[in-house]
PDB file of C-alpha atoms in Angstrom:
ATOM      1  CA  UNK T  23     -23.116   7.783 -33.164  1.00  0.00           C
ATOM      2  CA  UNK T  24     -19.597   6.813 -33.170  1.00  0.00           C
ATOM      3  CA  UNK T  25     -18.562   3.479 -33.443  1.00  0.00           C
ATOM      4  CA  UNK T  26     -14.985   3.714 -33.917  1.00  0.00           C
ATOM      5  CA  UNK T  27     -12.688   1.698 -31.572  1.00  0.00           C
ATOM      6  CA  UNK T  28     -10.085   2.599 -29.275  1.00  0.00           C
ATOM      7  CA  UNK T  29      -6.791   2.516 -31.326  1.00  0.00           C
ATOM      8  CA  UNK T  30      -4.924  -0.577 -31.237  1.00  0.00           C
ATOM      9  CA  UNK T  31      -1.319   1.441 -31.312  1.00  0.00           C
ATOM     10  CA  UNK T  32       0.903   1.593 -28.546  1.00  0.00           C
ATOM     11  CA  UNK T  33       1.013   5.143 -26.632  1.00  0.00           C
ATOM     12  CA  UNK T  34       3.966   7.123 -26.785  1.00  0.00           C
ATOM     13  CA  UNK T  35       6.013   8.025 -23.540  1.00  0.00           C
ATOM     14  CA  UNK T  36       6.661  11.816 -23.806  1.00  0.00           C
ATOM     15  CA  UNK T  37       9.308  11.307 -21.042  1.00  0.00           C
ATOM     16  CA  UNK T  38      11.534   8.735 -22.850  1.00  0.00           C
ATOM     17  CA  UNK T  39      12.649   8.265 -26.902  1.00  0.00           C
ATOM     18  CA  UNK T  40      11.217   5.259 -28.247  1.00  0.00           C
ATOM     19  CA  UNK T  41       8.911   4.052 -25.214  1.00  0.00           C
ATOM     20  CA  UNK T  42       5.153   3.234 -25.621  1.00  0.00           C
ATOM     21  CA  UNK T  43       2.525   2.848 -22.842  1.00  0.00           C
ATOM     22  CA  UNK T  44       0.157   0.233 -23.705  1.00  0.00           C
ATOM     23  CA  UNK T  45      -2.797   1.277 -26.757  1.00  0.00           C
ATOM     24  CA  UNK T  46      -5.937   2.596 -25.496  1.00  0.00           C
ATOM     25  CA  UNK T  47      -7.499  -0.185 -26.945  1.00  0.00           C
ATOM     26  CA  UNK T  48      -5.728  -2.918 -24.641  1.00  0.00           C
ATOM     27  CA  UNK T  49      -6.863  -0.986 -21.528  1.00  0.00           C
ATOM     28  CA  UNK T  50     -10.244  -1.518 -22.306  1.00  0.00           C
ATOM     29  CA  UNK T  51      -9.830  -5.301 -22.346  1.00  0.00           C
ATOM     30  CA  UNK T  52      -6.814  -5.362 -19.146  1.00  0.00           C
ATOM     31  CA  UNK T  53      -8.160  -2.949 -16.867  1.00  0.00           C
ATOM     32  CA  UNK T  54     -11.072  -2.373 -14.642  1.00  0.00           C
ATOM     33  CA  UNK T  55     -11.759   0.293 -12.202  1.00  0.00           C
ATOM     34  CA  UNK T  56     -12.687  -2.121  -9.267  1.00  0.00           C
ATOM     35  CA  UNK T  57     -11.284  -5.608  -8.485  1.00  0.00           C
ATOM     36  CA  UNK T  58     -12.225  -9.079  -7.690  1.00  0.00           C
ATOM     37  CA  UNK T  59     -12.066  -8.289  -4.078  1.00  0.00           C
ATOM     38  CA  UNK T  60     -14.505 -10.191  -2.312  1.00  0.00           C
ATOM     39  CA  UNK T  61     -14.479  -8.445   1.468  1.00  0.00           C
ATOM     40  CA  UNK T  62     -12.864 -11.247   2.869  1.00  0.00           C
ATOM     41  CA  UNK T  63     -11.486 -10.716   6.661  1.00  0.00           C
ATOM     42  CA  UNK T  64      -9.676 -12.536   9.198  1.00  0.00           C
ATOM     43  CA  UNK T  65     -10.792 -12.780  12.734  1.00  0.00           C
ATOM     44  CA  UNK T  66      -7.900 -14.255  13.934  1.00  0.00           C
ATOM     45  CA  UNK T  67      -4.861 -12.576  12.772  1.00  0.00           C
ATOM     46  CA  UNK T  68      -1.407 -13.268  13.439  1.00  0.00           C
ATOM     47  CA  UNK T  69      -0.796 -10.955  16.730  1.00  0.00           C
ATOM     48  CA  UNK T  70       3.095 -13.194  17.672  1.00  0.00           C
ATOM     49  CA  UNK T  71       4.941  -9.924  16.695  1.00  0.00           C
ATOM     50  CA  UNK T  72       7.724 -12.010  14.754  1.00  0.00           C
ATOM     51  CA  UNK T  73       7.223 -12.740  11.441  1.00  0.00           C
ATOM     52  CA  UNK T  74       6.564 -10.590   8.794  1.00  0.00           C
ATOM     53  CA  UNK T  75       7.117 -10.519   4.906  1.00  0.00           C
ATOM     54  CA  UNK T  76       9.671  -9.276   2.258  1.00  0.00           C
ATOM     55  CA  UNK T  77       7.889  -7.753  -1.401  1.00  0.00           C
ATOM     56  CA  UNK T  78      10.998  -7.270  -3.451  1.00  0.00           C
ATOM     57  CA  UNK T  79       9.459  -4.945  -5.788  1.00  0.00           C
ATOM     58  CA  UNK T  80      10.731  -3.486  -9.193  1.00  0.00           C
ATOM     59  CA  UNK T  81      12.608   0.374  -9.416  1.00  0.00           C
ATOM     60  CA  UNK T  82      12.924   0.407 -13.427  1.00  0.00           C
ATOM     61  CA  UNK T  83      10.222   1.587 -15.605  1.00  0.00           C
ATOM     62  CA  UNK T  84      11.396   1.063 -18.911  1.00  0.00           C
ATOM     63  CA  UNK T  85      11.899  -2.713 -20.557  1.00  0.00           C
ATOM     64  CA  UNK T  86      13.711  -2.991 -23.842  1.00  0.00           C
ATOM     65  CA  UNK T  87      12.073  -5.264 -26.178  1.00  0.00           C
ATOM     66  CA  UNK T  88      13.481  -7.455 -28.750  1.00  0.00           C
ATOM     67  CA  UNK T  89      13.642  -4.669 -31.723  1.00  0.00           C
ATOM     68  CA  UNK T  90      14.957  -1.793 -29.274  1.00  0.00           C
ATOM     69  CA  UNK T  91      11.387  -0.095 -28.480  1.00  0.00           C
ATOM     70  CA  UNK T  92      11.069   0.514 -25.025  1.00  0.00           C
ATOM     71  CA  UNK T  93       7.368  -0.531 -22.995  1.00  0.00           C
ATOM     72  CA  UNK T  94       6.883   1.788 -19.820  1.00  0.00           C
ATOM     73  CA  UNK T  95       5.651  -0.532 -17.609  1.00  0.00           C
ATOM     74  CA  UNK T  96       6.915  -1.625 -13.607  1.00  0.00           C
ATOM     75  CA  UNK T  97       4.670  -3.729 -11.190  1.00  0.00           C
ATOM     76  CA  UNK T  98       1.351  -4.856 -11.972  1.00  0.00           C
ATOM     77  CA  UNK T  99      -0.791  -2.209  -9.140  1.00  0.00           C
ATOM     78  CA  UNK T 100      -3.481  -4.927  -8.346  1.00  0.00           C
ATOM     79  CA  UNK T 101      -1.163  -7.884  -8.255  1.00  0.00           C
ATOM     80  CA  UNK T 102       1.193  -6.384  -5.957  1.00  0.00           C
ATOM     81  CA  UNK T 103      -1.030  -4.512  -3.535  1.00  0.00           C
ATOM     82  CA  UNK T 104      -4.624  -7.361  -3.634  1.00  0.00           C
ATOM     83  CA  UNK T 105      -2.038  -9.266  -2.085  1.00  0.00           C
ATOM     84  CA  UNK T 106      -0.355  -7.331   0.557  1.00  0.00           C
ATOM     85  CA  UNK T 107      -4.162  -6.096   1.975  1.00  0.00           C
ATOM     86  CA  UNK T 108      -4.537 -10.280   2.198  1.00  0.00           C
ATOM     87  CA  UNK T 109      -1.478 -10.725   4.136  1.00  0.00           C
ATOM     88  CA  UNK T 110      -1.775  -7.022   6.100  1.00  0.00           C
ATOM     89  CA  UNK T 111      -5.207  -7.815   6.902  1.00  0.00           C
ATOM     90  CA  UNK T 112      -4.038 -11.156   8.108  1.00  0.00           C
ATOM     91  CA  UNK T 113      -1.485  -9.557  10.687  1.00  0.00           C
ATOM     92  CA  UNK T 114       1.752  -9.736   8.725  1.00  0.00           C
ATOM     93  CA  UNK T 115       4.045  -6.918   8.515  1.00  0.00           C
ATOM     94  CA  UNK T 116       5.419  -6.388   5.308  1.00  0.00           C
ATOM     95  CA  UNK T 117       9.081  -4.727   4.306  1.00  0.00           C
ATOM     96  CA  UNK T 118       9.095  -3.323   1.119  1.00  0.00           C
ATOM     97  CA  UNK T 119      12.449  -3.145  -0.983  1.00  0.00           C
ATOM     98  CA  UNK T 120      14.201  -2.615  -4.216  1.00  0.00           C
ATOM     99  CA  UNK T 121      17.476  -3.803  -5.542  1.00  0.00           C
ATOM    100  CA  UNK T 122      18.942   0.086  -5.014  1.00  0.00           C
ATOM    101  CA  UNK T 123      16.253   1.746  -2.903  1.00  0.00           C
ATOM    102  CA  UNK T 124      14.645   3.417  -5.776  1.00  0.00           C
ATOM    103  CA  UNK T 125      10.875   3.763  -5.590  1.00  0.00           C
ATOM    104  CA  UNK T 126       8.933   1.120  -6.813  1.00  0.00           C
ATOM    105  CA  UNK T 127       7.620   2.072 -10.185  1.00  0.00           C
ATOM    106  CA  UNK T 128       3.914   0.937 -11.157  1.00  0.00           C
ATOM    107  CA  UNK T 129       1.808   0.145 -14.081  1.00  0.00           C
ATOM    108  CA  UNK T 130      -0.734   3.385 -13.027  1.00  0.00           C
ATOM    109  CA  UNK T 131      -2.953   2.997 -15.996  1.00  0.00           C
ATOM    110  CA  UNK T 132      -3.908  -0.345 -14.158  1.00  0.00           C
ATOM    111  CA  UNK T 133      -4.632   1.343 -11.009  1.00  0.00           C
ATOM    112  CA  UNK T 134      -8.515   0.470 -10.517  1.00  0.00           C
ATOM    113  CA  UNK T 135      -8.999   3.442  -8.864  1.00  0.00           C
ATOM    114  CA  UNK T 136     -12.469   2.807  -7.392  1.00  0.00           C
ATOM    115  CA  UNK T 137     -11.200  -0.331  -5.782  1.00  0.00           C
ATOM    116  CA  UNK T 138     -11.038   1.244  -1.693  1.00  0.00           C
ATOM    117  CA  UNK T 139      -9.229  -2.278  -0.530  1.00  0.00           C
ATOM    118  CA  UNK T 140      -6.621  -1.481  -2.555  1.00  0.00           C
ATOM    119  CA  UNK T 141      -6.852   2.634  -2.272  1.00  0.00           C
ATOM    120  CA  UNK T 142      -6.717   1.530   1.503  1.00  0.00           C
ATOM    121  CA  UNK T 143      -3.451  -0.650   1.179  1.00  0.00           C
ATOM    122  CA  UNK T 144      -1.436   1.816  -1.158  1.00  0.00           C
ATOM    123  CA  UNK T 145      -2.053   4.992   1.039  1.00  0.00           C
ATOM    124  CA  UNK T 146      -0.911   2.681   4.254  1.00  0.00           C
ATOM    125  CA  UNK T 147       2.099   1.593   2.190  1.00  0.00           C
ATOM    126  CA  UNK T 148       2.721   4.615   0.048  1.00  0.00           C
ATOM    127  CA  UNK T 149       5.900   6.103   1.925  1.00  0.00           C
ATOM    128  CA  UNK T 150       7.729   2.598   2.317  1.00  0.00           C
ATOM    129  CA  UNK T 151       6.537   1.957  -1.942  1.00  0.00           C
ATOM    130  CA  UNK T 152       8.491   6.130  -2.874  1.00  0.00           C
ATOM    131  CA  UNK T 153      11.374   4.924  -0.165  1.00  0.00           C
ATOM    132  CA  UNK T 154      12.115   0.941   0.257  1.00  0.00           C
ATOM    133  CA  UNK T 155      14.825  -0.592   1.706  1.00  0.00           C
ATOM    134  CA  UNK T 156      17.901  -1.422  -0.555  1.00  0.00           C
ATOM    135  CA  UNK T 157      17.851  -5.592  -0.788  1.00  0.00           C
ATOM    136  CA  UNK T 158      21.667  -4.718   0.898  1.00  0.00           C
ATOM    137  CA  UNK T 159      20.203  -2.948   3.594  1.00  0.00           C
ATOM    138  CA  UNK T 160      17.688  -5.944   3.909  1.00  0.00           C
ATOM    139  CA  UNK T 161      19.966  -8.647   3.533  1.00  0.00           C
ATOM    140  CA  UNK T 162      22.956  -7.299   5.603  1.00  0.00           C
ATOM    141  CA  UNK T 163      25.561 -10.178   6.242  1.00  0.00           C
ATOM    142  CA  UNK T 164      22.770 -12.429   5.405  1.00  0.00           C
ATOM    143  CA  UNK T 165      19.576 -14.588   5.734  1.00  0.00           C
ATOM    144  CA  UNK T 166      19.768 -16.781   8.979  1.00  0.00           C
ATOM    145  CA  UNK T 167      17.643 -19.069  10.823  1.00  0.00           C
ATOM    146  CA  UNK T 168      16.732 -16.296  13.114  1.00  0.00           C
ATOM    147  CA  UNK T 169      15.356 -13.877   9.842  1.00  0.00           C
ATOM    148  CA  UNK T 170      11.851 -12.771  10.606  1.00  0.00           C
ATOM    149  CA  UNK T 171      10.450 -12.821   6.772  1.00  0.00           C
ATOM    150  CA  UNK T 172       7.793 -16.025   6.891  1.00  0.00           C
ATOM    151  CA  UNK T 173       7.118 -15.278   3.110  1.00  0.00           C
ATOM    152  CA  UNK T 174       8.417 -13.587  -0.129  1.00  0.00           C
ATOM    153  CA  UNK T 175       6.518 -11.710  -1.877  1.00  0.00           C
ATOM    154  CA  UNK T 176       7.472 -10.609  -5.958  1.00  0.00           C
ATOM    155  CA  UNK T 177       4.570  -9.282  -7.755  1.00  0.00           C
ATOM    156  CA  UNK T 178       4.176  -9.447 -11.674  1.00  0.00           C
ATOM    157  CA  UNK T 179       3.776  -6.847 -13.893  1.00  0.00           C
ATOM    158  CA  UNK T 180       6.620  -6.996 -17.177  1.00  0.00           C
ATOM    159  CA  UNK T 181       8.514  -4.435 -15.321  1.00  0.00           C
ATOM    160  CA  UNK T 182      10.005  -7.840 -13.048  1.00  0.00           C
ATOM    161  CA  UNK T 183      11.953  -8.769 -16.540  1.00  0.00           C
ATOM    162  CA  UNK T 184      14.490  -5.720 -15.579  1.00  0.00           C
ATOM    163  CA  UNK T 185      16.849  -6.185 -12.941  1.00  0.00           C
ATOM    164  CA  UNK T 186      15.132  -8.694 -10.835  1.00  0.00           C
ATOM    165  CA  UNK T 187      15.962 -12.336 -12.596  1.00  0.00           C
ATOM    166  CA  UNK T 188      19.511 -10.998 -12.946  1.00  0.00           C
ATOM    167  CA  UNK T 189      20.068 -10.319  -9.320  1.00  0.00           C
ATOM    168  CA  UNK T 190      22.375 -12.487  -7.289  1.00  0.00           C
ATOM    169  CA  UNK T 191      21.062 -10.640  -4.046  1.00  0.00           C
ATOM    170  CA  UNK T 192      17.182 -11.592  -4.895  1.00  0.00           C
ATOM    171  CA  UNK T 193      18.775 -15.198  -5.724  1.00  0.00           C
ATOM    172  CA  UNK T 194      20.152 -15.602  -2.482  1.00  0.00           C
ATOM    173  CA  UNK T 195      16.995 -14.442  -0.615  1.00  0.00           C
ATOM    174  CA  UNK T 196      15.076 -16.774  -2.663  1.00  0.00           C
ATOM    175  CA  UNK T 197      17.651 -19.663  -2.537  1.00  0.00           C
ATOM    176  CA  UNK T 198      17.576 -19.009   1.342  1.00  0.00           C
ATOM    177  CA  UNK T 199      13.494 -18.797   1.622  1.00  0.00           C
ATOM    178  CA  UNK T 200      13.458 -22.068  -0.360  1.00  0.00           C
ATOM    179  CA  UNK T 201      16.099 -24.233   1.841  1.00  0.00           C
ATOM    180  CA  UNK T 202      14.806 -22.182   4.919  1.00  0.00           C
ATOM    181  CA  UNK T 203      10.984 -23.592   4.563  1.00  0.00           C
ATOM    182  CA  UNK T 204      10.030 -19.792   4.236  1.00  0.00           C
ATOM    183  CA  UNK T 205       7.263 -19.516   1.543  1.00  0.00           C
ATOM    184  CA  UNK T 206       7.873 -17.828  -1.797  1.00  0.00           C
ATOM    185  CA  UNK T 207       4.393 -15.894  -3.441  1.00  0.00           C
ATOM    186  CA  UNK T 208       4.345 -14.735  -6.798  1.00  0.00           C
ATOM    187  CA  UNK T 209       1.981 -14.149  -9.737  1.00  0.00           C
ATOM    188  CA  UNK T 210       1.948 -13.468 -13.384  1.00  0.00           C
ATOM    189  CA  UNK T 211       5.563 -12.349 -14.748  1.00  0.00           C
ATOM    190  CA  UNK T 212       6.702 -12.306 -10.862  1.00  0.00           C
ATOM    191  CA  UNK T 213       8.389 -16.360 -11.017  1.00  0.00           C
ATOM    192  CA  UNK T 214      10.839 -14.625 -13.982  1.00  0.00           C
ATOM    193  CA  UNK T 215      12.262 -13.301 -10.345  1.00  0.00           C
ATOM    194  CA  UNK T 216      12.963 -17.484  -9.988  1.00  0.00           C
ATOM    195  CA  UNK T 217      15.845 -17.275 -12.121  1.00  0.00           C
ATOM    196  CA  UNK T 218      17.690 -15.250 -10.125  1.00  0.00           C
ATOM    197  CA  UNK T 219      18.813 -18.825  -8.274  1.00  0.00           C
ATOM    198  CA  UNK T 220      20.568 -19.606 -11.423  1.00  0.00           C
ATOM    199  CA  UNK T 221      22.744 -16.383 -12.145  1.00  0.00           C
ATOM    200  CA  UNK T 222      26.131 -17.155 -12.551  1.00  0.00           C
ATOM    201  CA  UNK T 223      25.630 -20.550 -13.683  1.00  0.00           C
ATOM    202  CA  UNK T 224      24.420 -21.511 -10.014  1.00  0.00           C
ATOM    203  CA  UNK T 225      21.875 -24.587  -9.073  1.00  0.00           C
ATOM    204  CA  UNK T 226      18.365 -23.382  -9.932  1.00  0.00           C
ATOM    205  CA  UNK T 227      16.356 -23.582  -6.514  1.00  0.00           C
ATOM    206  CA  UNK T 228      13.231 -24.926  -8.145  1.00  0.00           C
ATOM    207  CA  UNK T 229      13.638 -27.405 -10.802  1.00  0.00           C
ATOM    208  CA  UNK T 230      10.960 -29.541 -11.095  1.00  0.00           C
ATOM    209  CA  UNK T 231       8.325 -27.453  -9.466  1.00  0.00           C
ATOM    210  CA  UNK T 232       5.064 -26.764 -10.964  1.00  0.00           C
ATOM    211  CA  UNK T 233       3.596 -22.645 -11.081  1.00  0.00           C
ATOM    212  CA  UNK T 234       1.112 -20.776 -12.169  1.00  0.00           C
ATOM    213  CA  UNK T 235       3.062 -18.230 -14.909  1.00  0.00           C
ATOM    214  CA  UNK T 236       1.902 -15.413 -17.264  1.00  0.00           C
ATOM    215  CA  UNK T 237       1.646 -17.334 -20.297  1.00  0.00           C
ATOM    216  CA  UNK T 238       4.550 -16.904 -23.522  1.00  0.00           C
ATOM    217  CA  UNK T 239       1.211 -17.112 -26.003  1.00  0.00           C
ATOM    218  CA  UNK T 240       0.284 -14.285 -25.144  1.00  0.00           C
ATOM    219  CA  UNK T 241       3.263 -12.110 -25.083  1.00  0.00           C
ATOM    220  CA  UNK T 242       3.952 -13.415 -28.377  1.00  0.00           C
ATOM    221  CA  UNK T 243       0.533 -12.800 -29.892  1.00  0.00           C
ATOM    222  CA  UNK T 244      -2.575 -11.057 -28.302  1.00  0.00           C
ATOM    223  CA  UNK T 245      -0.534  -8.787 -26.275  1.00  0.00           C
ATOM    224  CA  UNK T 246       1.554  -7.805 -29.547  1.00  0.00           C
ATOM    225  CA  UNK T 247      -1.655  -7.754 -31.582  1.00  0.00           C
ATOM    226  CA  UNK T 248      -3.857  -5.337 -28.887  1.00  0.00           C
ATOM    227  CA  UNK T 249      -0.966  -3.036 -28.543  1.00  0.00           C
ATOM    228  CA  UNK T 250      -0.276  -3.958 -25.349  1.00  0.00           C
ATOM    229  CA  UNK T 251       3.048  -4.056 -25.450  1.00  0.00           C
ATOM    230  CA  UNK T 252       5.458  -2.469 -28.255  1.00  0.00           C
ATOM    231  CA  UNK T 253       6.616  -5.639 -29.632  1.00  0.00           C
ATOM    232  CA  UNK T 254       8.254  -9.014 -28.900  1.00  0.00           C
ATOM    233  CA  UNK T 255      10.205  -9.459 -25.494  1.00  0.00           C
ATOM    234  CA  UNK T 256      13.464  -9.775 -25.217  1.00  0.00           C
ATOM    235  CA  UNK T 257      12.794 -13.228 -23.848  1.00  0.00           C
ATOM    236  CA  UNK T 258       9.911 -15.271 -22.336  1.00  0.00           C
ATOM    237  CA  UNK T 259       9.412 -15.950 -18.610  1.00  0.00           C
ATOM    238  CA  UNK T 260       7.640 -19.609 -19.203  1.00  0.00           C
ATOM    239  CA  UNK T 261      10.524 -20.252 -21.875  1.00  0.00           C
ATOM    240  CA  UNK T 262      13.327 -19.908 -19.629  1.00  0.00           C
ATOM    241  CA  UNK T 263      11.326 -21.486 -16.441  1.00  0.00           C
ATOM    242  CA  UNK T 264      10.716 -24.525 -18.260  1.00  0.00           C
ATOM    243  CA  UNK T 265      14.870 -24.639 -19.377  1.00  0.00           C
ATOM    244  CA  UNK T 266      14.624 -25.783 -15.664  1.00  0.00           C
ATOM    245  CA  UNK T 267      12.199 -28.234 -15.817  1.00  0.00           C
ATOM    246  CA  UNK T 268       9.402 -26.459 -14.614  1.00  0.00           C
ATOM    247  CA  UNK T 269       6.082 -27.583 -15.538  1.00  0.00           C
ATOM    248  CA  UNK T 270       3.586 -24.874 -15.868  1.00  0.00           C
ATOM    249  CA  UNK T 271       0.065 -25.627 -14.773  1.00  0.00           C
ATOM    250  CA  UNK T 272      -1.970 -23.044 -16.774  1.00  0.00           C
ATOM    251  CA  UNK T 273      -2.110 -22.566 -20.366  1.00  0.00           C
ATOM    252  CA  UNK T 274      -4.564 -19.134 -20.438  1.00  0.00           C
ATOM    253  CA  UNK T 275      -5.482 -16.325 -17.278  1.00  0.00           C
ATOM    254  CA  UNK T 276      -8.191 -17.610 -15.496  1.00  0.00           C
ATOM    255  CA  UNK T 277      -7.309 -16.755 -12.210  1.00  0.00           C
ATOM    256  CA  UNK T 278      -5.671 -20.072 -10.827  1.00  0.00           C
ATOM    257  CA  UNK T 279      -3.600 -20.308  -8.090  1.00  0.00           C
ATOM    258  CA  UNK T 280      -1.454 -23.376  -7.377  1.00  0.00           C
ATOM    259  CA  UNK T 281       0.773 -24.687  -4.621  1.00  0.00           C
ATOM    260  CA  UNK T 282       3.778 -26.332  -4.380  1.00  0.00           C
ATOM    261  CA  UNK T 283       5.647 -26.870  -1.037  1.00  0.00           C
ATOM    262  CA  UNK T 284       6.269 -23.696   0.272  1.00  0.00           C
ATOM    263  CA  UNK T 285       5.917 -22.386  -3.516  1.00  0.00           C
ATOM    264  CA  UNK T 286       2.343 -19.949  -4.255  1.00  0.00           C
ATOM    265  CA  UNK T 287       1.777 -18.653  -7.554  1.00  0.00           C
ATOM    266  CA  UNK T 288      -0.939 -17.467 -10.002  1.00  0.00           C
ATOM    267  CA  UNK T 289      -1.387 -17.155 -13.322  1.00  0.00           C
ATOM    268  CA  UNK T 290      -2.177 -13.067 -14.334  1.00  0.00           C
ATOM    269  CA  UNK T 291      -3.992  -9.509 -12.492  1.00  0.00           C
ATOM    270  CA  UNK T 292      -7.183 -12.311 -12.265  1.00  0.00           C
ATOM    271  CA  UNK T 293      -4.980 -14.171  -9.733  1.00  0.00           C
ATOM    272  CA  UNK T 294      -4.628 -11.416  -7.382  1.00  0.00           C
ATOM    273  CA  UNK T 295      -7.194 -11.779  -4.804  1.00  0.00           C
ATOM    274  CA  UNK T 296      -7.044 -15.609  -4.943  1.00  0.00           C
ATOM    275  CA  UNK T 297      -3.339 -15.934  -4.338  1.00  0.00           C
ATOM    276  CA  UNK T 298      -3.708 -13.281  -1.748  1.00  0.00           C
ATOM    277  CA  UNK T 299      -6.226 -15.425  -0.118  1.00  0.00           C
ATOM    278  CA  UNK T 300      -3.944 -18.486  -0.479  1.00  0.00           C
ATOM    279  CA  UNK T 301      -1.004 -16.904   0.913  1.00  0.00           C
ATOM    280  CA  UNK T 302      -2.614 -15.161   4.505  1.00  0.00           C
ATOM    281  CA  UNK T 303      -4.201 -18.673   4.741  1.00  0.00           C
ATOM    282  CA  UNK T 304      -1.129 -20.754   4.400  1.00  0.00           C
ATOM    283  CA  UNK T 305       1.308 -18.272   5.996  1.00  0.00           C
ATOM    284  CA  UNK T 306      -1.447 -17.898   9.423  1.00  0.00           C
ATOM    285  CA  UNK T 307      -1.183 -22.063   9.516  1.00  0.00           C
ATOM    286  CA  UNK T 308       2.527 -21.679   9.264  1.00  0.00           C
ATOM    287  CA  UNK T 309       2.603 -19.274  11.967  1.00  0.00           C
ATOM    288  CA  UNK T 310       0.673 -21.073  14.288  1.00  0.00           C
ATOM    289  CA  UNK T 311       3.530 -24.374  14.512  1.00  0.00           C
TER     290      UNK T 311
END
C-alpha cells in the first residue's frame, strides 16, 4: 500500500518559463468533480426582453507574483459559470466580454467535470467565452440610462489581479452600474475588479461598503504552503479594498454571501451557487419595478 501524498510543489507550465499550475496536492483539497448545485429552478423567469447582464471576464493566463514566478491561472470555472446558469435559468441574457476580445482563459484543473449544470451552461456559452465582446465594443460612447445590463457580473479566480483592477474602461462600467442603481455581483478575488473606480487617482465608487472577499490569510499562508500558488502575490485584494475603507465581512471560505445596496458578493468557489441564487433572486425583484 502506498501512502505517500500528493506533492505539495507547484506544477510546471511546459508552455511558459517560470510558470507553475497549482501542486497536485492543493487540488485534492480545492477541487471537486461536482458542485454545490442544489437543482434549484425558477418558474417565473424574467420573459420583458430588456435587461440582461455584462460578465467582464479575464483574457490573461499568467499572473506574476512577488519574486517573478509566474501562476497559470484565469477565472475560477465554477464561480464564473454556477452563477451565470442562476441568472440564465432565471431569464437573463448575459454578454460576455474581455478588455481586448481575447478568450476568456479558465482555471481548467477546477473544472468539476461531472457537474451537468455547469457542463450545461459552458457548452451554451462556449462560443461567446473563445470570442467576447471587446469592453470598447460594449461600452461604445458610453453607459446611459437607456443601457440594458441590470447587473455586472466579475467572477474570481487570481487571474482577475491582471488587467482588470487596472482598467479605466471596467471602472467606468462599474462607476456607471453603481450611480445607475444597476447591481454589481462578484465573488472571491472578483471585488479586486472594484479598484478599477480608483485608477488614475479617481473617487473609489465603494468606500465604505461591506463584501464578501477571498481572504489575504490565505494567499499569504495556506495557499503558499499547499502549493497552490507559486509564491506571494504581488499584492492583496482585501489589503488594497480596505485602503478604501471597506470592511470585509468574512474572515475564512465558508460560502457566505452578503449584500450591500445594489452590491452582491461572496467569499471563495463555496460561494458560487449561493451568490448565484442571491443574484437571479434580487435581479427578478428588480426587474419586476
Amino acid at each position: 500500500m502506498n501512502d505517500e501524498q500528493p506533492s505539495r510543489k507547484p506544477v510546471p507550465d511546459r508552455a511558459e518559463d517560470n510558470a507553475f499550475f497549482p501542486s497536485e496536492y492543493s487540488l485534492t483539497q480545492y477541487t471537486s468533480s461536482r458542485t454545490d448545485f442544489d437543482g434549484t429552478t425558477y418558474p417565473e423567469p424574467y420573459t420583458g426582453g430588456k435587461w440582461k447582464i455584462l460578465m467582464i471576464g479575464t483574457q490573461e493566463r499568467y499572473l506574476m507574483m512577488k519574486d517573478g514566478e509566474f501562476f497559470s491561472t484565469g477565472n475560477h470555472p465554477v464561480e464564473m459559470l454556477l452563477p451565470m446558469y442562476h441568472l440564465d435559468a432565471a431569464g437573463f441574457e448575459i454578454d460576455i466580454a474581455t478588455i481586448s476580445g481575447d478568450p476568456v482563459k479558465f482555471e481548467w484543473w477546477a473544472f468539476p467535470h461531472e457537474d451537468e449544470a455547469v457542463r450545461s451552461i459552458y457548452k451554451k456559452y462556449e462560443k461567446q467565452l473563445k470570442a467576447p465582446k471587446t469592453l470598447a465594443e460594449v461600452t461604445g460612447e458610453g453607459f446611459t440610462a437607456e443601457t440594458p445590463y441590470l447587473g455586472v457580473f466579475i467572477p474570481g479566480g487570481h487571474g482577475v489581479l491582471n488587467g482588470v483592477p487596472f482598467s479605466r474602461q471596467v471602472g467606468d462600467i462599474l462607476r456607471w452600474a453603481q450611480t445607475s442603481g444597476r447591481f454589481t455581483i462578484s465573488l472571491c478575488h472578483g471585488p479586486a475588479s472594484l479598484l478599477a473606480t480608483a485608477v488614475d487617482g479617481g473617487r473609489f465608487a465603494y468606500e465604505g461598503y461591506e463584501m464578501c472577499v477571498f481572504p489575504d490569510s490565505l494567499d499569504t499562508g495556506a495557499n503558499i504552503e499547499i502549493g497552490y500558488i507559486p509564491g506571494p502575490l504581488a499584492w492583496l485584494v482585501g489589503e488594497n479594498l480596505q485602503k478604501h475603507n471597506v470592511k470585509i465581512v468574512n474572515t475564512g471560505i465558508t460560502g457566505q454571501v452578503h449584500r450591500d445596496r445594489h452590491l452582491l458578493t461572496g467569499d471563495s468557489p463555496l460561494a458560487s451557487n449561493s451568490l448565484g441564487k442571491l443574484a437571479a433572486e434580487v435581479l427578478l425583484e428588480a426587474a419586476k419595478k
